[in-house]
């Protein structure tokens, strides 16, 4: 684990705790969510705060400095299942990461039907 990942992990812990505080969802709920997934190799469950944009049942998560981060690689190829805490409610979905020709990485989450 590099220094960037250690610092990001520490910051994420603070943000995760803050996001659980009452009323924070109303302030950050339109731009931040909690993404939970199981690591492909480790089998461990991870939760991290991410910023997103929503269009219907699709969420788009931009990955800043993707070469310094590993989490998005869990969703390369066919992608994988995720749970998101969105507006105070847990939703399941399927995430797929893509790198464009400029090296930018995004993760698209297609949310499952609410009634399922």
C-alpha positions as a Markdown table, in Angstrom:
| # | Residue | x | y | z |
|---|---|---|---|---|
| 1 | Unk | 0.0 | 0.0 | 0.0 |
| 2 | Unk | 1.5 | 3.3 | -1.0 |
| 3 | Unk | 1.3 | 6.6 | 1.0 |
| 4 | Unk | -1.5 | 8.0 | -1.1 |
| 5 | Unk | -3.6 | 4.9 | -0.4 |
| 6 | Unk | -2.9 | 5.1 | 3.4 |
| 7 | Unk | -3.9 | 8.8 | 3.5 |
| 8 | Unk | -7.0 | 8.1 | 1.4 |
| 9 | Unk | -8.0 | 5.3 | 3.7 |
| 10 | Unk | -7.7 | 7.5 | 6.7 |
| 11 | Unk | -9.7 | 10.3 | 5.1 |
| 12 | Unk | -12.3 | 7.8 | 4.0 |
| 13 | Unk | -12.8 | 6.6 | 7.6 |
| 14 | Unk | -13.6 | 10.2 | 8.7 |
| 15 | Unk | -15.9 | 10.8 | 5.7 |
| 16 | Unk | -17.7 | 7.4 | 6.3 |
| 17 | Unk | -18.3 | 8.3 | 10.0 |
| 18 | Unk | -19.5 | 11.8 | 9.0 |
| 19 | Unk | -21.9 | 10.4 | 6.4 |
| 20 | Unk | -23.6 | 8.4 | 9.1 |
| 21 | Unk | -24.4 | 11.5 | 11.2 |
| 22 | Unk | -28.0 | 12.7 | 11.1 |
| 23 | Unk | -28.7 | 15.4 | 8.5 |
| 24 | Unk | -25.6 | 14.9 | 6.5 |
| 25 | Unk | -27.5 | 13.0 | 3.8 |
| 26 | Unk | -29.5 | 16.1 | 3.2 |
| 27 | Unk | -26.3 | 18.2 | 2.6 |
| 28 | Unk | -24.2 | 15.6 | 0.7 |
| 29 | Unk | -26.9 | 13.2 | -0.4 |
| 30 | Unk | -27.1 | 14.6 | -3.9 |
| 31 | Unk | -23.5 | 14.1 | -4.6 |
| 32 | Unk | -22.0 | 11.5 | -2.3 |
| 33 | Unk | -22.9 | 7.9 | -1.6 |
| 34 | Unk | -21.5 | 4.9 | 0.2 |
| 35 | Unk | -20.3 | 2.1 | -2.2 |
| 36 | Unk | -20.0 | -1.4 | -0.7 |
| 37 | Unk | -18.4 | -4.3 | -2.6 |
| 38 | Unk | -16.5 | -7.5 | -2.0 |
| 39 | Unk | -13.0 | -7.7 | -3.2 |
| 40 | Unk | -12.4 | -10.1 | -6.1 |
| 41 | Unk | -9.1 | -11.5 | -4.7 |
| 42 | Unk | -9.4 | -10.9 | -1.0 |
| 43 | Unk | -13.1 | -11.7 | -0.5 |
| 44 | Unk | -13.2 | -8.9 | 2.0 |
| 45 | Unk | -16.1 | -6.4 | 2.1 |
| 46 | Unk | -15.1 | -2.8 | 1.6 |
| 47 | Unk | -17.2 | 0.4 | 1.9 |
| 48 | Unk | -16.0 | 3.8 | 0.6 |
| 49 | Unk | -17.6 | 7.2 | 0.0 |
| 50 | Unk | -17.7 | 8.3 | -3.6 |
| 51 | Unk | -19.2 | 11.2 | -5.5 |
| 52 | Unk | -21.6 | 10.3 | -8.3 |
| 53 | Unk | -24.0 | 11.6 | -10.9 |
| 54 | Unk | -27.4 | 9.9 | -11.3 |
| 55 | Unk | -29.6 | 9.4 | -14.4 |
| 56 | Unk | -32.6 | 7.3 | -13.6 |
| 57 | Unk | -31.4 | 3.9 | -12.3 |
| 58 | Unk | -27.8 | 4.5 | -13.5 |
| 59 | Unk | -25.0 | 6.1 | -11.4 |
| 60 | Unk | -21.8 | 7.3 | -12.8 |
| 61 | Unk | -18.8 | 7.5 | -10.5 |
| 62 | Unk | -15.6 | 9.2 | -11.8 |
| 63 | Unk | -12.4 | 7.9 | -10.4 |
| 64 | Unk | -9.9 | 10.6 | -9.8 |
| 65 | Unk | -6.2 | 9.5 | -10.0 |
| 66 | Unk | -7.2 | 6.0 | -11.1 |
| 67 | Unk | -3.6 | 4.7 | -11.3 |
| 68 | Unk | -3.1 | 5.4 | -7.6 |
| 69 | Unk | -6.3 | 3.5 | -6.6 |
| 70 | Unk | -7.2 | -0.1 | -6.9 |
| 71 | Unk | -10.9 | -0.4 | -5.9 |
| 72 | Unk | -12.3 | 0.2 | -9.3 |
| 73 | Unk | -10.4 | -2.7 | -10.8 |
| 74 | Unk | -12.9 | -5.0 | -9.0 |
| 75 | Unk | -15.4 | -3.9 | -11.7 |
| 76 | Unk | -13.3 | -4.4 | -14.9 |
| 77 | Unk | -14.4 | -6.8 | -17.5 |
| 78 | Unk | -17.9 | -8.1 | -16.7 |
| 79 | Unk | -18.0 | -6.0 | -13.5 |
| 80 | Unk | -19.5 | -7.1 | -10.2 |
| 81 | Unk | -22.3 | -6.6 | -7.7 |
| 82 | Unk | -22.4 | -3.6 | -5.4 |
| 83 | Unk | -24.6 | -2.1 | -2.7 |
| 84 | Unk | -25.0 | 1.6 | -2.5 |
| 85 | Unk | -26.4 | 3.7 | 0.3 |
| 86 | Unk | -28.3 | 6.3 | -1.7 |
| 87 | Unk | -30.5 | 9.0 | -0.1 |
| 88 | Unk | -30.5 | 6.9 | 3.2 |
| 89 | Unk | -31.6 | 3.7 | 1.5 |
| 90 | Unk | -29.6 | 0.6 | 0.5 |
| 91 | Unk | -29.8 | -0.4 | -3.2 |
| 92 | Unk | -28.1 | -3.2 | -4.9 |
| 93 | Unk | -26.7 | -3.0 | -8.4 |
| 94 | Unk | -24.1 | -4.1 | -10.9 |
| 95 | Unk | -20.9 | -2.0 | -11.5 |
| 96 | Unk | -18.7 | -2.0 | -14.5 |
| 97 | Unk | -15.5 | 0.1 | -14.8 |
| 98 | Unk | -14.2 | 1.5 | -18.0 |
| 99 | Unk | -11.0 | 3.4 | -19.0 |
| 100 | Unk | -11.3 | 5.8 | -21.9 |
| 101 | Unk | -8.6 | 6.6 | -24.5 |
| 102 | Unk | -7.4 | 9.5 | -22.4 |
| 103 | Unk | -6.8 | 7.3 | -19.3 |
| 104 | Unk | -9.8 | 8.5 | -17.4 |
| 105 | Unk | -11.7 | 5.8 | -15.4 |
| 106 | Unk | -15.4 | 5.8 | -14.6 |
| 107 | Unk | -17.6 | 3.2 | -12.9 |
| 108 | Unk | -21.2 | 2.8 | -14.1 |
| 109 | Unk | -23.6 | 1.3 | -11.6 |
| 110 | Unk | -26.9 | 0.0 | -12.9 |
| 111 | Unk | -29.3 | -0.2 | -9.9 |
| 112 | Unk | -31.5 | -3.2 | -9.5 |
| 113 | Unk | -35.3 | -2.8 | -9.5 |
| 114 | Unk | -36.5 | -1.4 | -6.1 |
| 115 | Unk | -39.3 | -3.9 | -6.0 |
| 116 | Unk | -37.0 | -6.9 | -6.6 |
